[in-house]
Amino acid sequence: MQNFNINQKKAVEFSGKHLLVLAGAGTGKTKTIIGRASYLIDRGTDAGKIQILTFTKRAANEIVERVKSSISSSTTANLRGATFHSWCSQLITKFPNLFGASSFTVIDPDDQIGAMKIICGNYVKEYKAVRLKPQQLIDIYSFARNTKKSLTETLRSKVFKGKTDNDTNEEILQIKPYIEILLKAYQNKKMQSRYLDYDDLLLVVANRLQKDVQARDILAAHYEHILIDEMQDTNPLQWDLIKPFISMSCLFCVGDDAQSIYSFRGADFKNVHLFSERVPGSEVQVLDKNYRSTQYILDVSNWLLQTSPIDYNKQLISARELGEKPELINVESQWEEANYISERILGNFTEGNKTFSDHLILSRSQYYTKPLQAVFIQKKIPYVTYGGRKFMESAHIKDVVSLLRVVNNPYDEIAWIRFLTFWEGIGEIRASKFVKDIISCLHHDNLADQLPHIIGGQDGSRLGDLFSAVLDKQGDVRAAVKMAYEEMSLNLAYKYRKDWNEKRKADFPVLEILAGNYASLGEFISEGVLENSKQLNGTPVLESSKLTTEDHKDHVIISTVHSAKGLEADTCFVLNVSPKVYPSAWNLDDNDEIEEDRRVLYVALTRAKNELIITRDTSSINAFHNTINDTGEDKEITSSYFLEELPMSLVHQKNVQKHNSRGADIERPNDIDLSMGMDFN
DNA sequence: CCCCCGTGCATTTTT
DNA sequence: TGCACGGGGG
């Protein structure tokens, strides 16, 4: 077994029932959870009775893989790691008589919004009255269910920023009935189409376990130990899911309140503090020695937390050397930032003896990394992105999957619309009419027979044949995918003619291979949408360990901070740490949101092992200072930019001047040097 | 009436 | 990148 320090060892070999491990950044959180699983298996626990729960598929896979490689025997074969969502999805499939949901379709957020759009089209009066976009309505619905808050409370915090004045109350009262109508219509649509959205997966399981003691006992008997990563990110709904296991299973939860960055999904960092209260007889183990970063990097991170009004009571002490001071780089544009970073990376690669994978680039948002990706492609720096569009969410894949979906679940209205409008000459209006007829036909007739008549004409016989052909291949998922792609490829080429490139085409063989891993269409569709993916130079690549094509290549990682939890790298760039970004301009009037943004930055800073490079935009710094001078209210405003009062002794600051054009790599001297030719000695 | 395509726009964070 | 919008064409 690996070498653990005293506290890690206490956690790994804990002999009580429930344990909360409070572990600061870089203190060996993942190592401890892996050590715990290995220890339990070593001591004879059946690996199949250990469930590891995480928030990302990547974290789950990594933990399971590392446990497996730490124990040589085959006793780990049954060890399972999953996200909360995929775990629930598996439970629903595995115990159909417990949950009563069969032949359902798991819909992703895109489809949720699609469904809500249909609703808004049907309820124009209500939709106009609420003045919220379908996206926002879905967010409200999801937030309310995740936090178990009432619609009124949810509206107050999501739409009205927590305001409690009379005008706000009035307005809430006014729009609430309309929103209720829209949300109820959405729920009905889900039932009618046999959809489960992501929240439903958790709710179906949680509700059943809460109501039915017998179901709870049956299920809990399958899980002796539940190991939960990133406990600070669990929300009330996820807590409902865990709670039923307290009496029979042992909980081992790992978390850090200072890294809680999911309040927008209903998580509350105070949850970790409540653990001892909510889980009677539980114990707490603190890990505070940081093995990841040098002390200078931790100094900046510690400073950031200290300037918060919240007392996190956290000072990370490095077990390593002082190292190099973090660098604060001021750039004049996003292109320079991208150029500067790519030059640093290429320098480290050619002269610094570092690999591309020693570099991690962190951004607040997806969107912001676009120019950087463009420069990387131009300079041929290999990279992958984390947190990008998922493989199964890309448009051309969804087109093909829509056919599989309607075969699997003919009530799947969104898939029907996508499948029907895929063909030339069929638009949304005709498609919705067809769908109506299709659904009503399902009650009394055989759809495969009726489909040609419903659609009519040439399209009718063509699509009818296609539907029947895939229906025949239902038992062989891979063959069904192949068939669907072959029949649709001509139209795919037409639909995406502008960018129907090799990369897109190459996705379909991948889809086939992926399909081969599932026993039924239904499993493929519901598990497949939850399957995470990453992108290699802009193209989605499956992360599944079954596909190893590009996996071992050396590449830089570009990630959002949210997707980077648990990651670490020798050199870490934190992009655009400018005013209005940290904290975000959206959040300036909400203290809780400001503090969450602070934690986001904290997570970013603590990823670096040896080199931390923070970039920020010169012009927005200047604009920020001008506002302070204009208003004179510096107190409020300075608190709204985290780095404003950063002691310069903690970093090395440097200005990077203009490159002469976008993405060009011609070096220009930083300034004319007027001191030349003079020797002051 | 319905479909298609060009243009202009704004874009937090995730399962 | 994906969207809402408007005009041209079937």
mmCIF file with all atom_site columns, C-alpha atoms in Angstrom, chain A residues 67-145:
data_model
loop_
_atom_site.group_PDB
_atom_site.id
_atom_site.type_symbol
_atom_site.label_atom_id
_atom_site.label_alt_id
_atom_site.label_comp_id
_atom_site.label_asym_id
_atom_site.label_entity_id
_atom_site.label_seq_id
_atom_site.pdbx_PDB_ins_code
_atom_site.Cartn_x
_atom_site.Cartn_y
_atom_site.Cartn_z
_atom_site.occupancy
_atom_site.B_iso_or_equiv
_atom_site.pdbx_formal_charge
_atom_site.auth_seq_id
_atom_site.auth_comp_id
_atom_site.auth_asym_id
_atom_site.auth_atom_id
_atom_site.pdbx_PDB_model_num
ATOM 1  C CA . VAL A 1 67  ? -7.847  1.244  -7.450  1.00 0.00 ? 67  VAL A CA 1
ATOM 2  C CA . LYS A 1 68  ? -7.598  -1.564 -9.970  1.00 0.00 ? 68  LYS A CA 1
ATOM 3  C CA . SER A 1 69  ? -3.961  -0.890 -10.696 1.00 0.00 ? 69  SER A CA 1
ATOM 4  C CA . SER A 1 70  ? -3.119  -0.640 -7.000  1.00 0.00 ? 70  SER A CA 1
ATOM 5  C CA . ILE A 1 71  ? -4.344  -4.160 -6.324  1.00 0.00 ? 71  ILE A CA 1
ATOM 6  C CA . SER A 1 72  ? -2.982  -6.885 -8.508  1.00 0.00 ? 72  SER A CA 1
ATOM 7  C CA . SER A 1 73  ? -5.612  -9.550 -7.963  1.00 0.00 ? 73  SER A CA 1
ATOM 8  C CA . SER A 1 74  ? -8.919  -9.784 -9.787  1.00 0.00 ? 74  SER A CA 1
ATOM 9  C CA . THR A 1 75  ? -10.886 -8.981 -6.627  1.00 0.00 ? 75  THR A CA 1
ATOM 10 C CA . THR A 1 76  ? -11.485 -5.455 -7.954  1.00 0.00 ? 76  THR A CA 1
ATOM 11 C CA . ALA A 1 77  ? -13.289 -6.601 -11.103 1.00 0.00 ? 77  ALA A CA 1
ATOM 12 C CA . ASN A 1 78  ? -16.715 -5.706 -9.734  1.00 0.00 ? 78  ASN A CA 1
ATOM 13 C CA . LEU A 1 79  ? -15.792 -2.298 -8.364  1.00 0.00 ? 79  LEU A CA 1
ATOM 14 C CA . ARG A 1 80  ? -18.199 0.338  -9.644  1.00 0.00 ? 80  ARG A CA 1
ATOM 15 C CA . GLY A 1 81  ? -17.717 4.044  -9.994  1.00 0.00 ? 81  GLY A CA 1
ATOM 16 C CA . ALA A 1 82  ? -20.383 6.318  -11.402 1.00 0.00 ? 82  ALA A CA 1
ATOM 17 C CA . THR A 1 83  ? -21.793 9.806  -11.378 1.00 0.00 ? 83  THR A CA 1
ATOM 18 C CA . PHE A 1 84  ? -24.906 10.294 -9.288  1.00 0.00 ? 84  PHE A CA 1
ATOM 19 C CA . HIS A 1 85  ? -26.889 10.442 -12.499 1.00 0.00 ? 85  HIS A CA 1
ATOM 20 C CA . SER A 1 86  ? -25.514 7.375  -14.199 1.00 0.00 ? 86  SER A CA 1
ATOM 21 C CA . TRP A 1 87  ? -25.789 5.419  -10.951 1.00 0.00 ? 87  TRP A CA 1
ATOM 22 C CA . CYS A 1 88  ? -29.488 6.247  -10.747 1.00 0.00 ? 88  CYS A CA 1
ATOM 23 C CA . SER A 1 89  ? -29.975 5.471  -14.404 1.00 0.00 ? 89  SER A CA 1
ATOM 24 C CA . GLN A 1 90  ? -28.392 2.055  -13.828 1.00 0.00 ? 90  GLN A CA 1
ATOM 25 C CA . LEU A 1 91  ? -30.536 1.415  -10.768 1.00 0.00 ? 91  LEU A CA 1
ATOM 26 C CA . ILE A 1 92  ? -33.709 2.241  -12.678 1.00 0.00 ? 92  ILE A CA 1
ATOM 27 C CA . THR A 1 93  ? -32.736 -0.176 -15.446 1.00 0.00 ? 93  THR A CA 1
ATOM 28 C CA . LYS A 1 94  ? -31.484 -2.866 -13.094 1.00 0.00 ? 94  LYS A CA 1
ATOM 29 C CA . PHE A 1 95  ? -34.502 -2.862 -10.770 1.00 0.00 ? 95  PHE A CA 1
ATOM 30 C CA . PRO A 1 96  ? -37.452 -2.217 -13.078 1.00 0.00 ? 96  PRO A CA 1
ATOM 31 C CA . ASN A 1 97  ? -39.914 -3.605 -10.557 1.00 0.00 ? 97  ASN A CA 1
ATOM 32 C CA . LEU A 1 98  ? -38.693 -1.206 -7.869  1.00 0.00 ? 98  LEU A CA 1
ATOM 33 C CA . PHE A 1 99  ? -38.965 1.939  -9.929  1.00 0.00 ? 99  PHE A CA 1
ATOM 34 C CA . GLY A 1 100 ? -41.582 1.030  -12.493 1.00 0.00 ? 100 GLY A CA 1
ATOM 35 C CA . ALA A 1 101 ? -39.973 2.946  -15.312 1.00 0.00 ? 101 ALA A CA 1
ATOM 36 C CA . SER A 1 102 ? -39.469 1.001  -18.498 1.00 0.00 ? 102 SER A CA 1
ATOM 37 C CA . SER A 1 103 ? -38.769 2.066  -22.068 1.00 0.00 ? 103 SER A CA 1
ATOM 38 C CA . PHE A 1 104 ? -38.084 5.621  -21.024 1.00 0.00 ? 104 PHE A CA 1
ATOM 39 C CA . THR A 1 105 ? -35.722 7.984  -22.780 1.00 0.00 ? 105 THR A CA 1
ATOM 40 C CA . VAL A 1 106 ? -33.214 10.120 -20.909 1.00 0.00 ? 106 VAL A CA 1
ATOM 41 C CA . ILE A 1 107 ? -33.205 13.599 -22.373 1.00 0.00 ? 107 ILE A CA 1
ATOM 42 C CA . ASP A 1 108 ? -30.293 16.005 -22.218 1.00 0.00 ? 108 ASP A CA 1
ATOM 43 C CA . PRO A 1 109 ? -30.590 19.758 -21.534 1.00 0.00 ? 109 PRO A CA 1
ATOM 44 C CA . ASP A 1 110 ? -30.883 20.510 -25.249 1.00 0.00 ? 110 ASP A CA 1
ATOM 45 C CA . ASP A 1 111 ? -33.917 18.301 -25.469 1.00 0.00 ? 111 ASP A CA 1
ATOM 46 C CA . GLN A 1 112 ? -35.363 19.799 -22.295 1.00 0.00 ? 112 GLN A CA 1
ATOM 47 C CA . ILE A 1 113 ? -35.185 23.195 -23.915 1.00 0.00 ? 113 ILE A CA 1
ATOM 48 C CA . GLY A 1 114 ? -36.608 21.735 -27.118 1.00 0.00 ? 114 GLY A CA 1
ATOM 49 C CA . ALA A 1 115 ? -39.564 20.321 -25.200 1.00 0.00 ? 115 ALA A CA 1
ATOM 50 C CA . MET A 1 116 ? -40.070 23.620 -23.416 1.00 0.00 ? 116 MET A CA 1
ATOM 51 C CA . LYS A 1 117 ? -40.033 25.445 -26.738 1.00 0.00 ? 117 LYS A CA 1
ATOM 52 C CA . ILE A 1 118 ? -42.841 23.252 -27.973 1.00 0.00 ? 118 ILE A CA 1
ATOM 53 C CA . ILE A 1 119 ? -44.777 24.082 -24.803 1.00 0.00 ? 119 ILE A CA 1
ATOM 54 C CA . CYS A 1 120 ? -44.177 27.793 -25.217 1.00 0.00 ? 120 CYS A CA 1
ATOM 55 C CA . GLY A 1 121 ? -45.457 27.490 -28.774 1.00 0.00 ? 121 GLY A CA 1
ATOM 56 C CA . ASN A 1 122 ? -48.642 25.906 -27.442 1.00 0.00 ? 122 ASN A CA 1
ATOM 57 C CA . TYR A 1 123 ? -49.133 28.443 -24.659 1.00 0.00 ? 123 TYR A CA 1
ATOM 58 C CA . VAL A 1 124 ? -48.288 31.681 -26.418 1.00 0.00 ? 124 VAL A CA 1
ATOM 59 C CA . LYS A 1 125 ? -50.301 33.866 -24.037 1.00 0.00 ? 125 LYS A CA 1
ATOM 60 C CA . GLU A 1 126 ? -48.586 32.530 -20.910 1.00 0.00 ? 126 GLU A CA 1
ATOM 61 C CA . TYR A 1 127 ? -45.197 32.512 -22.592 1.00 0.00 ? 127 TYR A CA 1
ATOM 62 C CA . LYS A 1 128 ? -45.483 36.151 -23.613 1.00 0.00 ? 128 LYS A CA 1
ATOM 63 C CA . ALA A 1 129 ? -46.690 37.102 -20.140 1.00 0.00 ? 129 ALA A CA 1
ATOM 64 C CA . VAL A 1 130 ? -43.715 35.694 -18.233 1.00 0.00 ? 130 VAL A CA 1
ATOM 65 C CA . ARG A 1 131 ? -41.017 37.208 -20.454 1.00 0.00 ? 131 ARG A CA 1
ATOM 66 C CA . LEU A 1 132 ? -38.607 34.369 -19.761 1.00 0.00 ? 132 LEU A CA 1
ATOM 67 C CA . LYS A 1 133 ? -36.847 32.249 -22.352 1.00 0.00 ? 133 LYS A CA 1
ATOM 68 C CA . PRO A 1 134 ? -37.438 28.478 -22.509 1.00 0.00 ? 134 PRO A CA 1
ATOM 69 C CA . GLN A 1 135 ? -33.885 28.040 -21.245 1.00 0.00 ? 135 GLN A CA 1
ATOM 70 C CA . GLN A 1 136 ? -34.629 30.134 -18.161 1.00 0.00 ? 136 GLN A CA 1
ATOM 71 C CA . LEU A 1 137 ? -37.859 28.264 -17.507 1.00 0.00 ? 137 LEU A CA 1
ATOM 72 C CA . ILE A 1 138 ? -35.945 24.989 -17.542 1.00 0.00 ? 138 ILE A CA 1
ATOM 73 C CA . ASP A 1 139 ? -33.333 26.458 -15.210 1.00 0.00 ? 139 ASP A CA 1
ATOM 74 C CA . ILE A 1 140 ? -36.022 27.541 -12.771 1.00 0.00 ? 140 ILE A CA 1
ATOM 75 C CA . TYR A 1 141 ? -37.679 24.156 -12.876 1.00 0.00 ? 141 TYR A CA 1
ATOM 76 C CA . SER A 1 142 ? -34.414 22.341 -12.336 1.00 0.00 ? 142 SER A CA 1
ATOM 77 C CA . PHE A 1 143 ? -33.198 24.638 -9.575  1.00 0.00 ? 143 PHE A CA 1
ATOM 78 C CA . ALA A 1 144 ? -36.448 24.285 -7.663  1.00 0.00 ? 144 ALA A CA 1
ATOM 79 C CA . ARG A 1 145 ? -36.310 20.523 -7.828  1.00 0.00 ? 145 ARG A CA 1
#
